[in-house]
XYZ file of C-alpha atoms in Angstrom:
282
model
C -8.985 139.221 -38.566
C -8.316 135.601 -39.393
C -7.301 135.366 -42.886
C -4.581 138.402 -42.848
C -3.388 136.572 -39.889
C -3.283 133.166 -41.542
C -1.688 134.871 -44.478
C 0.861 136.867 -43.081
C 1.942 134.322 -40.612
C 0.751 136.103 -37.052
C -2.298 135.505 -34.654
C -5.766 136.684 -34.694
C -8.974 136.436 -32.827
C -12.559 137.069 -34.241
C -14.551 137.148 -30.833
C -18.232 136.273 -30.391
C -20.376 138.280 -32.354
C -20.970 141.570 -30.710
C -18.110 141.017 -27.941
C -16.150 143.656 -28.546
C -17.338 147.473 -29.052
C -17.619 148.609 -32.531
C -17.322 152.733 -31.646
C -15.309 154.638 -34.213
C -14.836 151.622 -36.209
C -15.941 152.043 -40.453
C -18.936 149.866 -40.902
C -19.272 147.479 -43.945
C -21.876 144.906 -42.467
C -23.883 145.830 -39.792
C -24.898 141.917 -38.676
C -21.073 140.670 -39.416
C -18.909 143.237 -38.603
C -16.529 142.323 -35.695
C -13.324 143.779 -34.185
C -10.913 141.280 -33.082
C -6.816 141.975 -32.223
C -3.844 140.835 -34.547
C -0.869 139.893 -32.314
C 2.474 138.309 -32.309
C 1.202 135.567 -30.011
C -1.809 134.277 -28.182
C -0.555 135.850 -24.959
C -0.247 139.325 -26.992
C -3.976 138.587 -28.241
C -5.475 137.664 -24.747
C -4.086 140.932 -23.444
C -5.489 142.830 -25.986
C -8.816 141.207 -25.852
C -8.813 141.768 -22.182
C -8.178 145.686 -22.512
C -10.616 145.901 -25.295
C -13.499 143.928 -23.663
C -12.753 144.324 -20.134
C -12.881 140.507 -19.245
C -9.957 139.234 -17.292
C -10.797 135.636 -18.305
C -8.851 135.480 -21.443
C -5.537 136.816 -19.833
C -6.376 134.390 -16.916
C -6.032 131.338 -19.938
C -2.823 131.673 -20.648
C -0.449 129.442 -19.401
C -2.772 126.909 -18.422
C -2.110 123.957 -20.775
C -4.283 122.124 -22.829
C -4.796 119.111 -20.230
C -7.849 117.124 -20.432
C -9.797 119.639 -22.957
C -11.232 118.053 -26.402
C -10.417 119.132 -29.343
C -13.293 118.299 -32.093
C -12.155 117.060 -35.716
C -14.909 117.827 -38.378
C -15.516 114.674 -40.208
C -17.439 117.055 -42.816
C -16.429 119.842 -44.663
C -13.596 121.601 -43.362
C -10.660 119.005 -44.397
C -12.296 117.819 -47.545
C -9.652 118.938 -50.750
C -6.577 119.981 -48.821
C -3.285 121.018 -50.288
C -1.030 118.179 -49.255
C 1.161 120.693 -47.511
C -1.609 122.304 -45.251
C -2.818 118.748 -44.546
C 0.732 117.823 -43.147
C 0.853 120.990 -41.177
C -2.593 120.224 -39.412
C -1.333 116.812 -38.739
C 1.651 117.763 -37.017
C -0.018 120.480 -35.078
C -2.543 118.135 -33.883
C 0.060 115.955 -32.587
C 1.676 118.865 -30.616
C -1.487 119.073 -28.851
C -2.148 115.577 -28.038
C 1.464 115.247 -26.689
C 0.330 118.447 -24.606
C -2.755 116.412 -23.244
C -5.396 117.296 -25.321
C -8.021 114.614 -26.563
C -9.180 114.676 -29.850
C -12.589 113.247 -30.986
C -13.967 113.357 -34.058
C -17.676 114.990 -34.466
C -20.452 115.550 -37.183
C -21.037 118.895 -38.002
C -24.128 120.417 -39.498
C -24.092 120.887 -43.358
C -21.747 123.927 -44.008
C -22.322 124.036 -47.575
C -24.885 127.201 -47.314
C -23.419 129.084 -44.701
C -21.012 130.828 -47.261
C -23.946 131.953 -49.499
C -25.814 133.021 -46.503
C -23.406 135.126 -45.048
C -23.309 136.659 -48.456
C -26.774 137.508 -48.538
C -26.443 139.376 -45.386
C -23.003 140.929 -46.095
C -23.282 142.425 -49.629
C -26.741 144.019 -49.317
C -25.725 145.560 -45.846
C -22.107 146.557 -47.654
C -23.430 148.494 -50.589
C -26.105 150.256 -48.341
C -23.196 151.492 -46.463
C -21.014 152.523 -49.576
C -24.124 153.555 -51.868
C -23.702 157.367 -51.786
C -20.290 156.884 -52.855
C -20.970 154.159 -55.339
C -23.376 156.803 -56.862
C -21.238 159.824 -56.664
C -17.387 158.464 -57.465
C -17.463 154.764 -58.683
C -14.301 155.403 -60.072
C -12.528 155.512 -57.062
C -12.853 151.791 -56.275
C -11.007 148.871 -57.358
C -12.841 146.830 -60.021
C -12.986 144.129 -57.540
C -14.271 145.913 -54.634
C -17.130 147.834 -56.956
C -17.889 144.476 -58.301
C -18.454 142.764 -54.942
C -20.560 145.953 -53.538
C -22.473 145.778 -56.766
C -23.843 142.475 -56.259
C -25.717 143.876 -52.692
C -27.839 145.771 -54.604
C -29.275 142.539 -56.356
C -30.092 140.566 -53.302
C -33.954 140.267 -52.609
C -35.218 141.462 -49.360
C -36.760 138.417 -48.831
C -33.678 136.363 -49.205
C -31.737 138.930 -47.166
C -33.932 138.854 -44.285
C -34.356 134.933 -44.434
C -30.758 134.482 -44.052
C -30.581 136.535 -41.004
C -33.519 134.791 -39.579
C -31.480 131.154 -40.106
C -28.615 132.183 -38.317
C -30.097 131.165 -34.838
C -31.070 128.127 -35.979
C -28.452 127.201 -37.485
C -25.961 128.150 -34.483
C -28.400 126.062 -31.993
C -27.427 123.201 -34.317
C -23.911 123.844 -33.843
C -24.152 124.256 -30.284
C -26.122 121.135 -29.412
C -24.217 119.086 -32.067
C -20.357 119.278 -32.169
C -19.926 121.566 -29.616
C -21.833 119.197 -26.845
C -18.829 116.704 -27.661
C -15.885 119.134 -27.634
C -14.331 122.155 -25.965
C -13.230 123.739 -29.435
C -12.930 122.606 -33.201
C -9.616 121.861 -34.560
C -9.466 123.062 -38.512
C -7.575 124.642 -40.996
C -7.524 128.275 -41.813
C -7.164 127.986 -45.699
C -7.375 124.461 -47.924
C -4.919 125.891 -50.189
C -1.298 127.309 -49.701
C -1.180 131.359 -49.238
C -1.859 132.503 -53.018
C 0.364 134.870 -54.863
C -0.703 138.674 -55.822
C -0.872 137.297 -59.239
C -3.153 134.652 -58.326
C -5.630 136.792 -56.831
C -5.397 139.636 -59.608
C -8.242 138.294 -61.766
C -10.162 141.168 -62.546
C -13.889 141.536 -61.406
C -15.644 139.058 -63.209
C -16.555 135.295 -62.175
C -12.962 134.360 -61.614
C -13.049 137.025 -58.753
C -15.768 135.617 -57.254
C -14.075 132.081 -57.267
C -11.093 133.339 -55.754
C -12.838 135.163 -53.129
C -15.070 132.350 -52.019
C -11.861 129.807 -52.254
C -10.177 132.085 -49.894
C -13.089 132.658 -47.386
C -14.495 129.407 -47.795
C -13.417 128.233 -44.196
C -13.499 130.979 -42.367
C -16.856 132.579 -43.838
C -19.239 130.194 -41.877
C -18.055 130.993 -38.679
C -18.417 134.600 -39.347
C -22.411 133.988 -40.664
C -22.611 132.124 -37.452
C -21.174 134.422 -34.991
C -18.821 132.100 -33.437
C -15.830 132.869 -32.051
C -12.523 131.560 -33.735
C -8.514 132.046 -33.293
C -6.007 131.395 -35.994
C -2.289 130.957 -35.134
C 0.998 129.990 -37.291
C 1.265 126.289 -37.791
C 4.256 126.013 -39.774
C 5.457 126.827 -43.426
C 4.829 125.258 -46.990
C 7.722 124.274 -49.530
C 7.457 127.569 -50.758
C 8.267 129.184 -47.243
C 4.806 130.562 -46.586
C 2.801 130.405 -43.694
C 0.235 127.544 -43.254
C -2.562 128.110 -40.267
C -4.446 126.307 -38.111
C -7.925 127.622 -37.065
C -9.548 126.998 -33.810
C -13.535 127.227 -33.480
C -15.347 127.595 -30.259
C -18.852 127.981 -28.795
C -20.219 131.302 -27.692
C -18.036 133.363 -25.857
C -15.263 130.814 -25.524
C -12.311 132.934 -26.464
C -10.501 132.084 -23.345
C -10.506 128.622 -24.190
C -9.520 129.038 -27.800
C -6.402 131.408 -26.276
C -5.545 128.887 -23.819
C -5.173 126.106 -26.536
C -3.267 128.278 -29.066
C -1.133 129.761 -26.158
C -0.117 126.045 -25.369
C 0.565 125.008 -29.002
C 2.690 127.756 -29.427
C 4.588 127.273 -26.739
C 5.254 123.668 -27.393
C 5.455 124.202 -31.391
C 7.650 127.349 -31.204
C 6.758 128.398 -34.686
C 6.406 132.273 -33.670
C 10.048 132.198 -32.931
C 11.129 130.586 -36.418
C 11.189 132.068 -40.077
C 11.264 129.741 -43.474
C 14.096 128.401 -44.861
C 13.052 129.151 -48.354
C 13.883 132.405 -49.707
C 10.629 133.635 -50.770
C 11.710 137.277 -51.665
C 14.759 138.474 -53.356
């Protein structure tokens, strides 16, 4: 949900793991799959989320502003190695929210580096299990990148898979008792880099593919592993005219807070009504 939103300049809400029903959804990873809305604005996303879940708190949060809310800026991990254009856009977005009344606080977060690997240990074997019959019977129907990623799951030891699942609760508790005891939401980038081109991601199925996937998903996969809600909304354009996005991460069941913050930002910043000045495509 968040990466398509970030790459395409729209709003995407990944709810708390299990908050939305999975009826009729093609499975991929039973432990990590999560349905959420892609929409033109936080207000539209709130409406969709309320319909999907039957919860009214999301829609009620729209228009409430951010006065008194605390935005946590992690000292570790999320801001490491940002592209200068992404860093500049995030700094401007933070200033907009501060002027709107939000209070920014720096927070320490648990070591996030292992979370991507732990997510892979859960995701890849579960995905391989779903696709195993087709991988045996019609492997040629898969693109090389997708097939290679699925086949990785067949090589994950059962002990590693189970341990990665068991550790989720421990790591989630560390987040709730740590940074979320000091703030209402984390304010972070959606990607460290600018939006990549098709040529930059068309690297075959070898080690380069793994590096590309890891780079693009570096700031979203840890949240998926933890099962926390997170929202992406546009925060401007880079010098090439491609969208830059900010990401808000909340404690479990805090979708209304994330939508409230995103709505206030969108109203103040006005990016949803703008188009890039640079002509990207002929």
